[in-house]
CSV table of C-alpha atoms in Angstrom, one decimal:
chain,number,residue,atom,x,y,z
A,1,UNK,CA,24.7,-276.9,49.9
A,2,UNK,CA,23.5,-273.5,50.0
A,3,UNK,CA,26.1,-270.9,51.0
A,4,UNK,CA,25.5,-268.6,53.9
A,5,UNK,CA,25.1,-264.9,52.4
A,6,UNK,CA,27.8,-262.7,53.4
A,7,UNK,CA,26.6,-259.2,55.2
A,8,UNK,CA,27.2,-256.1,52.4
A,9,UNK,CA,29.7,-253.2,53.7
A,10,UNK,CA,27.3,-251.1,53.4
A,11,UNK,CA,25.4,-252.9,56.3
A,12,UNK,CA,28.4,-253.2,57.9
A,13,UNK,CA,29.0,-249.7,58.1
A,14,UNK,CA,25.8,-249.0,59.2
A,15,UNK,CA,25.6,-251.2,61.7
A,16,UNK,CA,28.7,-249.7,63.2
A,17,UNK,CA,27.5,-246.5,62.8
A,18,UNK,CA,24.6,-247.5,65.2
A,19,UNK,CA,26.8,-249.5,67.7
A,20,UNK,CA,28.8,-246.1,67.8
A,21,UNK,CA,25.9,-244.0,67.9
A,22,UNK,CA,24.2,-246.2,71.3
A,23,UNK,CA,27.8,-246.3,72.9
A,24,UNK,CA,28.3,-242.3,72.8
A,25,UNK,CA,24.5,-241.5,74.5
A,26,UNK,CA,24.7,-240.2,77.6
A,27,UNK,CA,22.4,-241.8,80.0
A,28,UNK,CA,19.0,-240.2,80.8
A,29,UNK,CA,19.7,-238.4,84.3
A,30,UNK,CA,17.2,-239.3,87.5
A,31,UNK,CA,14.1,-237.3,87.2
A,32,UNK,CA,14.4,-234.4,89.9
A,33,UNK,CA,11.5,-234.8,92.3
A,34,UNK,CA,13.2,-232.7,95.1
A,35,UNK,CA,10.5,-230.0,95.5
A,36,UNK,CA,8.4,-233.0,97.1
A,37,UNK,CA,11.5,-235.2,99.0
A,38,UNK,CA,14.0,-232.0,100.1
A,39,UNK,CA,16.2,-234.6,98.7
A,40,UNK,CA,19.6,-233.5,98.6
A,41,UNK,CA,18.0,-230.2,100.1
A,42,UNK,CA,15.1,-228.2,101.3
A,43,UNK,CA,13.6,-225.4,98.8
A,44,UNK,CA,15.1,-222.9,98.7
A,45,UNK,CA,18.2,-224.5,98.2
A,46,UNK,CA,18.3,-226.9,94.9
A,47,UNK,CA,20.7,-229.9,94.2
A,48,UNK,CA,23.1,-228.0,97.1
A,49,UNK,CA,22.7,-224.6,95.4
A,50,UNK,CA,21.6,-222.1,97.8
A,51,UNK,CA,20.6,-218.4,96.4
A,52,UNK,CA,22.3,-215.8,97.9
A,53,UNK,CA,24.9,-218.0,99.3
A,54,UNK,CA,26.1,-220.0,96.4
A,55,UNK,CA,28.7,-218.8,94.0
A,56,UNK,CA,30.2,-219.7,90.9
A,57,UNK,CA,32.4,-222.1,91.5
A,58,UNK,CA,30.2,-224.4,93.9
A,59,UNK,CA,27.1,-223.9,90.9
A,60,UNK,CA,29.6,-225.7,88.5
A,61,UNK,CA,30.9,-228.5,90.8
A,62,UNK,CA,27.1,-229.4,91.7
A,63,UNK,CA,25.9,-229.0,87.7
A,64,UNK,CA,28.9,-231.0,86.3
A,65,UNK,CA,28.4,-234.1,89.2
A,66,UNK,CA,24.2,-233.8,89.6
A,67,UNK,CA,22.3,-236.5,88.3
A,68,UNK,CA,19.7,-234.4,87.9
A,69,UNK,CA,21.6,-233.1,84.6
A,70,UNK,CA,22.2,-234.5,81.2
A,71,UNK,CA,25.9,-234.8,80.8
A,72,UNK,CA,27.5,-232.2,78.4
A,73,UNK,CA,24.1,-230.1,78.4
A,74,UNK,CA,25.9,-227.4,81.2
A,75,UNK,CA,26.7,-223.9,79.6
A,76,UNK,CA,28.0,-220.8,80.8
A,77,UNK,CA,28.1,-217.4,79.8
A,78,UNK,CA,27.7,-213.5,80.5
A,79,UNK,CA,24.4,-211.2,79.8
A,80,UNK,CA,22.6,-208.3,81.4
A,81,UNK,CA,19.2,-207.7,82.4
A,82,UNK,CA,17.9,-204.0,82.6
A,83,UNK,CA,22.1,-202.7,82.7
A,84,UNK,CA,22.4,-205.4,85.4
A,85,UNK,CA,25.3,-207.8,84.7
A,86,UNK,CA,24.5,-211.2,85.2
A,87,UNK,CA,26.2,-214.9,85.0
A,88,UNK,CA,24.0,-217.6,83.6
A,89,UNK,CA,24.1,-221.2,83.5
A,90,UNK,CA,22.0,-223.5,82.2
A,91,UNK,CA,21.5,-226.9,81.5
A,92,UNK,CA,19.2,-229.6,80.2
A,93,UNK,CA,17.3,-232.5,82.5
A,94,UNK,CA,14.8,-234.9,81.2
A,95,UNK,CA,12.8,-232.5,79.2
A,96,UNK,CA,13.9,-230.2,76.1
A,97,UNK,CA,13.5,-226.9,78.1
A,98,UNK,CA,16.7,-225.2,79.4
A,99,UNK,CA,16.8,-224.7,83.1
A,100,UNK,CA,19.1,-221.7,84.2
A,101,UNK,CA,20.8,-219.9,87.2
A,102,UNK,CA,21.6,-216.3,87.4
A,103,UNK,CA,24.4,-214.8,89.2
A,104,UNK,CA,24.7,-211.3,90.0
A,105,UNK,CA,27.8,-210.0,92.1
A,106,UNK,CA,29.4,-213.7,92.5
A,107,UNK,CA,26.2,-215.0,93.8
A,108,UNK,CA,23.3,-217.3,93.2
A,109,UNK,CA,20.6,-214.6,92.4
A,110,UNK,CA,17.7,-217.1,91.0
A,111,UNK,CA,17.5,-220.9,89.7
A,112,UNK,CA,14.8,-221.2,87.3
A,113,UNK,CA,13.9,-225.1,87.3
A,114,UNK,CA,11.1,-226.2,84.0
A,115,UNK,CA,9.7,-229.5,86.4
A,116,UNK,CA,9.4,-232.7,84.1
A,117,UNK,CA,6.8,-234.3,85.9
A,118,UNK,CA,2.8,-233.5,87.0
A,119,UNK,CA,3.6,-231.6,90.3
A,120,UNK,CA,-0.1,-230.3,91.2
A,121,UNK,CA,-1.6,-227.3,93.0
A,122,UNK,CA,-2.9,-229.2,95.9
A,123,UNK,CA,0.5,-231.1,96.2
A,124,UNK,CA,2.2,-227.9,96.3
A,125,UNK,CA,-0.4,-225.7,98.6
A,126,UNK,CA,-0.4,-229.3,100.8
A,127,UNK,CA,3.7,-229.1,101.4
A,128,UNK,CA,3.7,-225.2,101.9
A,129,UNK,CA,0.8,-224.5,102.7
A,130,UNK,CA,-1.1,-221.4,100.6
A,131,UNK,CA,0.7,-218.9,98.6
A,132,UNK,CA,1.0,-215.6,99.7
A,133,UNK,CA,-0.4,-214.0,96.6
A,134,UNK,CA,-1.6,-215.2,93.9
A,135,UNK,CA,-1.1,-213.2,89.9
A,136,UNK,CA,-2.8,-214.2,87.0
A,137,UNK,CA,-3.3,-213.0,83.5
A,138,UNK,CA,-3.9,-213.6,80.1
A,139,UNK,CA,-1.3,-213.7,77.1
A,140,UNK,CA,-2.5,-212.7,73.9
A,141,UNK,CA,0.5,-212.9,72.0
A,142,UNK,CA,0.5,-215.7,69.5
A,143,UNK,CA,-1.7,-218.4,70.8
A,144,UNK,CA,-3.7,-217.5,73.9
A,145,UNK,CA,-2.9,-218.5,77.0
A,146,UNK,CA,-3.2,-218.3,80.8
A,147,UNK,CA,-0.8,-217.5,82.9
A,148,UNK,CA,-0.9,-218.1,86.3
A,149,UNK,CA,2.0,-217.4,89.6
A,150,UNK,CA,1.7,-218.2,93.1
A,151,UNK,CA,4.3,-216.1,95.5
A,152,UNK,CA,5.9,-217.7,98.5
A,153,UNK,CA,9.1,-214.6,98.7
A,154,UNK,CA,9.1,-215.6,102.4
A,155,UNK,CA,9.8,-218.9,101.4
A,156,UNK,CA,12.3,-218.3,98.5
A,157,UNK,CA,9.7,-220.3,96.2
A,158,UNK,CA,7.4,-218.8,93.1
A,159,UNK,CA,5.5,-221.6,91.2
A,160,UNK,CA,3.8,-221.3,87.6
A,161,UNK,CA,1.5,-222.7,85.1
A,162,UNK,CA,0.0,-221.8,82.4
A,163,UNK,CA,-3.1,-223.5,80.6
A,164,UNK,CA,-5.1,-223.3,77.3
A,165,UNK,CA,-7.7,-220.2,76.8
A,166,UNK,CA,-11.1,-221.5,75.9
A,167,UNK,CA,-13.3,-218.7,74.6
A,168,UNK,CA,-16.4,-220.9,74.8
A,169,UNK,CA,-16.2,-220.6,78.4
A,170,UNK,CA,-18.0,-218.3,80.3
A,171,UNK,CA,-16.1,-215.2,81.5
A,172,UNK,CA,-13.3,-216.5,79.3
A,173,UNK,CA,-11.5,-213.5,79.7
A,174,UNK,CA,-12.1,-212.4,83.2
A,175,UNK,CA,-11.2,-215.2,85.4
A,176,UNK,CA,-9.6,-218.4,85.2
A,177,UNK,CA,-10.2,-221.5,87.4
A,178,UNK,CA,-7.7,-222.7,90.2
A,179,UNK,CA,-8.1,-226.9,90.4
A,180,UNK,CA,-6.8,-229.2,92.8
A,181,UNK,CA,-5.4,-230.9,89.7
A,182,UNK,CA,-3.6,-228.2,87.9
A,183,UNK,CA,-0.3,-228.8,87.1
A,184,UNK,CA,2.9,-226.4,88.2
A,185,UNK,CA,5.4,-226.4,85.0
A,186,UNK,CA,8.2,-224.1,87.2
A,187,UNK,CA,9.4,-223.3,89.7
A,188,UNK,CA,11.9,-220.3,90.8
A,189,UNK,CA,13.6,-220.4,93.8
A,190,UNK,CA,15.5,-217.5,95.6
A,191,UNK,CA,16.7,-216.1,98.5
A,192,UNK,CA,13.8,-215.7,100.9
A,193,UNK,CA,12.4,-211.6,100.9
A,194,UNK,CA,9.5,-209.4,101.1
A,195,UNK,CA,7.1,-209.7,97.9
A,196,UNK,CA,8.5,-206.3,96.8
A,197,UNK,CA,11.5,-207.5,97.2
A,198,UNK,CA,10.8,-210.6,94.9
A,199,UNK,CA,9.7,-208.2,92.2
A,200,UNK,CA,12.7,-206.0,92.5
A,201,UNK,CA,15.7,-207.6,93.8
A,202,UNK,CA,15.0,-211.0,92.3
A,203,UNK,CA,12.8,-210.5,89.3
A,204,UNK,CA,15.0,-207.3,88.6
A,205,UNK,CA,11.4,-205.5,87.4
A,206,UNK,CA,11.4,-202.3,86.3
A,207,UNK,CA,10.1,-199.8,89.2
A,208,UNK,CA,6.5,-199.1,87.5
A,209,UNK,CA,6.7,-203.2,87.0
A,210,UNK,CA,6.7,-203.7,90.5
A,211,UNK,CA,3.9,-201.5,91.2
A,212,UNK,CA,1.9,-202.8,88.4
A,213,UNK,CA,2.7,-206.2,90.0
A,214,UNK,CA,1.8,-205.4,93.8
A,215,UNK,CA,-1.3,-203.9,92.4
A,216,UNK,CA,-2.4,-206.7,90.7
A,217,UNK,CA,-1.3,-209.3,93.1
A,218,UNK,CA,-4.1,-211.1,94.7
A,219,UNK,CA,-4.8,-213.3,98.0
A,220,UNK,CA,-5.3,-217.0,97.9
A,221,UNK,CA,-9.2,-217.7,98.3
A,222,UNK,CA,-8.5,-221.2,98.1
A,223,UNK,CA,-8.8,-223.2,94.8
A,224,UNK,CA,-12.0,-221.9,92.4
A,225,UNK,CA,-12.0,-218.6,89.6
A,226,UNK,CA,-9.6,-216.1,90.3
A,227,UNK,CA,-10.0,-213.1,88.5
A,228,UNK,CA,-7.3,-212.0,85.6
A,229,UNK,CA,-5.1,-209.0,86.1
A,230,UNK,CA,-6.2,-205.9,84.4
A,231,UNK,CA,-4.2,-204.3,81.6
């Protein structure tokens, strides 16, 4: 009769080590498609956070119970922007990017949200209608790359992108193309303002920054080349 071979301990032990491993994962939180559902809340509030209203206390109890976040990801701490002191949080949600909140002065100042799914430009011009300006430019440092943000301050809402630079193509380095099809990567959300006030009060840019900014700030056209800000 052959005998039935016994398990070693060191497959025991790893095999425990896995059980242990799958037991402790937190599960993956939902994937946060509120900019298109208002679900739990119309931009500019997010997940029941609403800028300039919110304060420290209610951005913990919705972080710590949203299933938008990844359990245990939440952290909190203190830094300055510009001499301007600031409390952060931020958190993890599908994706490896942070996501983060600012305070300043007890309250919700900006939520900066990294979106984990392909929200497009025509879903996002189709929901709130077109942007009130448009900024775009290219970044040299390291690997080249567009960068492209669509202002709504009225509506407490900036959207970004930014996509590969392709010096084979024409003009390369004057203008980049607006498609239905391209995909926002974040959003920011804040209390609604004027788009100086965007730049100033909610950006906290320095004074020639805003200037630089309103300068360079163009109106939406409509989808098609829009020409890149000047240095």
């Amino acid at each position: 009769m052959a005998l039935k071979a016994e398990p070693s301990s060191r497959v025991v032990f790893f095999l425990l080590v896995v059980l242990v491993l799958v037991s402790g994962c937190a599960p993956m939180p939902q994937l946060d498609t509120s900019l298109l559902t208002d679900d739990p809340c119309a931009a500019p509030c997010w997940n029941n956070i609403t800028p300039g209203i919110s304060d420290e206390n209610d951005v913990h109890r919705q972080l710590e119970d949203s299933p938008f976040v990844r359990k245990g990801s939440v952290e909190h701490s203190l830094t300055e922007q510009d001499g301007i002191p600031l409390t952060t949080f931020s958190w993890q949600a599908q994706g490896k990017p942070k996501n983060w909140i600012y305070l300043r002065d007890g309250k919700v100042l900006r939520v900066r949200i990294n979106l984990d799914y392909a929200l497009t430009l025509d879903e996002i011009v189709e929901k709130h209608g077109p942007p009130e300006a448009v900024y775009a430019n290219l970044r040299v440092s390291g690997e080249p790359r567009y960068s492209v943000s669509f202002f709504y301050p009225t509506c407490g809402l900036l959207f970004s992108t930014t996509q590969p630079f392709d010096p084979n193509v024409p003009d390369a380095k004057k203008s980049v193309v607006l498609s239905k099809d391209l995909v926002i990567t974040g959003v920011l959300y804040f209390a609604p303002t004027s788009l100086r006030g965007m730049f100033s009060e909610v950006s906290l840019a320095s004074p020639d920054m805003v200037e630089y900014l309103i300068a360079n700030s163009q109106e939406w056209q409509g989808f098609g080349p829009i020409d890149l800000a000047g240095e």
